[in-house]
């Protein structure tokens, strides 16, 4: 993988709950030039190079679930959103939905096909919980169809953020997050993880497509993602 210099422009694909806020802060502090795609789809364009942030989809969901509950329960949403009547309604519905469950695993273990709390509730979850609908399919589905291997400049895995960051930019983040986790540290039971992994099957397929593109591009993807095992270190 070739290191990116501050003067080399690139597009940063910041999928929510993948450590992107820390990455953006570090890069801006060092004067790197990049277009930041967050809560908007990246535009495929000839000649553009892309850096993509990734994470195990199940772990990403748990992080989103916990973070959104924290924001809503502690009234920490930005003032502008509180003043918007549509946003207030959406946030009230989201808060009431999250309060139905003791934690993320309570939601996940009840996500059983054919049960009283059926998989149809996934649609509600996807529209209510912030960042969950805007996953890897949303950000990368159209982009991967049009990218040439040479346009992929790098992949940064949340689980190996420190190592990946240094490999790509030449320095380690100040607030380093270098914690390989096999997604067993998310507080999920085996049943909860299996239920969520089943529902995020398309997310895992997109990450596998990204891994294949990275291999063709000669770009290191330090972690591979498996629905059963979660984040798995890529063989050296």
Short mmCIF file of N, CA, C and O in Angstrom, two decimals, residues 140-146 203-216 221 224:
data_model
loop_
_atom_site.label_atom_id
_atom_site.label_comp_id
_atom_site.label_asym_id
_atom_site.label_seq_id
_atom_site.Cartn_x
_atom_site.Cartn_y
_atom_site.Cartn_z
N UNK A 140 -21.56 1.93 -0.27
CA UNK A 140 -20.62 1.32 -1.22
C UNK A 140 -21.27 0.56 -2.36
O UNK A 140 -20.58 0.23 -3.34
N UNK A 141 -22.58 0.25 -2.25
CA UNK A 141 -23.20 -0.59 -3.26
C UNK A 141 -23.00 -0.08 -4.68
O UNK A 141 -22.55 -0.81 -5.57
N UNK A 142 -23.31 1.18 -4.91
CA UNK A 142 -23.13 1.75 -6.24
C UNK A 142 -21.68 2.06 -6.56
O UNK A 142 -21.25 1.96 -7.71
N UNK A 143 -20.92 2.43 -5.55
CA UNK A 143 -19.52 2.82 -5.77
C UNK A 143 -18.68 1.65 -6.25
O UNK A 143 -17.90 1.78 -7.20
N UNK A 144 -18.82 0.48 -5.62
CA UNK A 144 -17.99 -0.66 -5.98
C UNK A 144 -18.25 -1.14 -7.40
O UNK A 144 -17.38 -1.75 -8.02
N UNK A 145 -19.46 -0.89 -7.91
CA UNK A 145 -19.77 -1.30 -9.27
C UNK A 145 -18.95 -0.53 -10.31
O UNK A 145 -18.79 -1.00 -11.43
N UNK A 146 -18.44 0.64 -9.93
CA UNK A 146 -17.80 1.51 -10.91
C UNK A 146 -16.32 1.77 -10.65
O UNK A 146 -15.65 2.37 -11.50
N UNK A 203 -24.70 -6.74 4.06
CA UNK A 203 -23.57 -5.93 4.50
C UNK A 203 -22.27 -6.74 4.43
O UNK A 203 -21.22 -6.23 3.99
N UNK A 204 -22.32 -7.99 4.86
CA UNK A 204 -21.13 -8.84 4.78
C UNK A 204 -20.73 -9.10 3.33
O UNK A 204 -19.54 -9.17 3.01
N UNK A 205 -21.70 -9.24 2.45
CA UNK A 205 -21.39 -9.46 1.03
C UNK A 205 -20.67 -8.24 0.45
O UNK A 205 -19.72 -8.39 -0.33
N UNK A 206 -21.12 -7.04 0.81
CA UNK A 206 -20.46 -5.84 0.32
C UNK A 206 -19.02 -5.75 0.82
O UNK A 206 -18.09 -5.40 0.08
N UNK A 207 -18.82 -6.10 2.08
CA UNK A 207 -17.45 -6.06 2.63
C UNK A 207 -16.56 -7.10 1.96
O UNK A 207 -15.35 -6.87 1.78
N UNK A 208 -17.12 -8.22 1.57
CA UNK A 208 -16.34 -9.23 0.85
C UNK A 208 -15.97 -8.71 -0.53
O UNK A 208 -14.85 -8.93 -1.01
N UNK A 209 -16.90 -8.02 -1.18
CA UNK A 209 -16.59 -7.42 -2.48
C UNK A 209 -15.49 -6.37 -2.35
O UNK A 209 -14.60 -6.26 -3.21
N UNK A 210 -15.53 -5.59 -1.26
CA UNK A 210 -14.48 -4.60 -1.01
C UNK A 210 -13.14 -5.29 -0.81
O UNK A 210 -12.11 -4.83 -1.30
N UNK A 211 -13.14 -6.41 -0.07
CA UNK A 211 -11.91 -7.16 0.16
C UNK A 211 -11.33 -7.68 -1.16
O UNK A 211 -10.11 -7.67 -1.37
N UNK A 212 -12.19 -8.14 -2.04
CA UNK A 212 -11.72 -8.62 -3.35
C UNK A 212 -11.13 -7.49 -4.18
O UNK A 212 -10.10 -7.66 -4.84
N UNK A 213 -11.76 -6.32 -4.14
CA UNK A 213 -11.22 -5.16 -4.85
C UNK A 213 -9.88 -4.75 -4.26
O UNK A 213 -8.93 -4.43 -4.99
N UNK A 214 -9.78 -4.76 -2.91
CA UNK A 214 -8.53 -4.40 -2.26
C UNK A 214 -7.41 -5.34 -2.67
O UNK A 214 -6.27 -4.91 -2.91
N UNK A 215 -7.72 -6.63 -2.78
CA UNK A 215 -6.70 -7.60 -3.19
C UNK A 215 -6.20 -7.30 -4.60
O UNK A 215 -5.00 -7.34 -4.87
N UNK A 216 -7.12 -6.97 -5.49
CA UNK A 216 -6.72 -6.64 -6.87
C UNK A 216 -5.92 -5.34 -6.93
O UNK A 216 -5.05 -5.18 -7.78
N UNK A 221 -6.14 -4.94 3.48
CA UNK A 221 -7.35 -4.91 4.29
C UNK A 221 -7.06 -5.82 5.48
O UNK A 221 -7.11 -7.04 5.37
N UNK A 224 -10.83 -9.21 7.89
CA UNK A 224 -11.91 -9.73 7.06
C UNK A 224 -13.11 -9.98 7.96
O UNK A 224 -12.96 -10.24 9.16
#
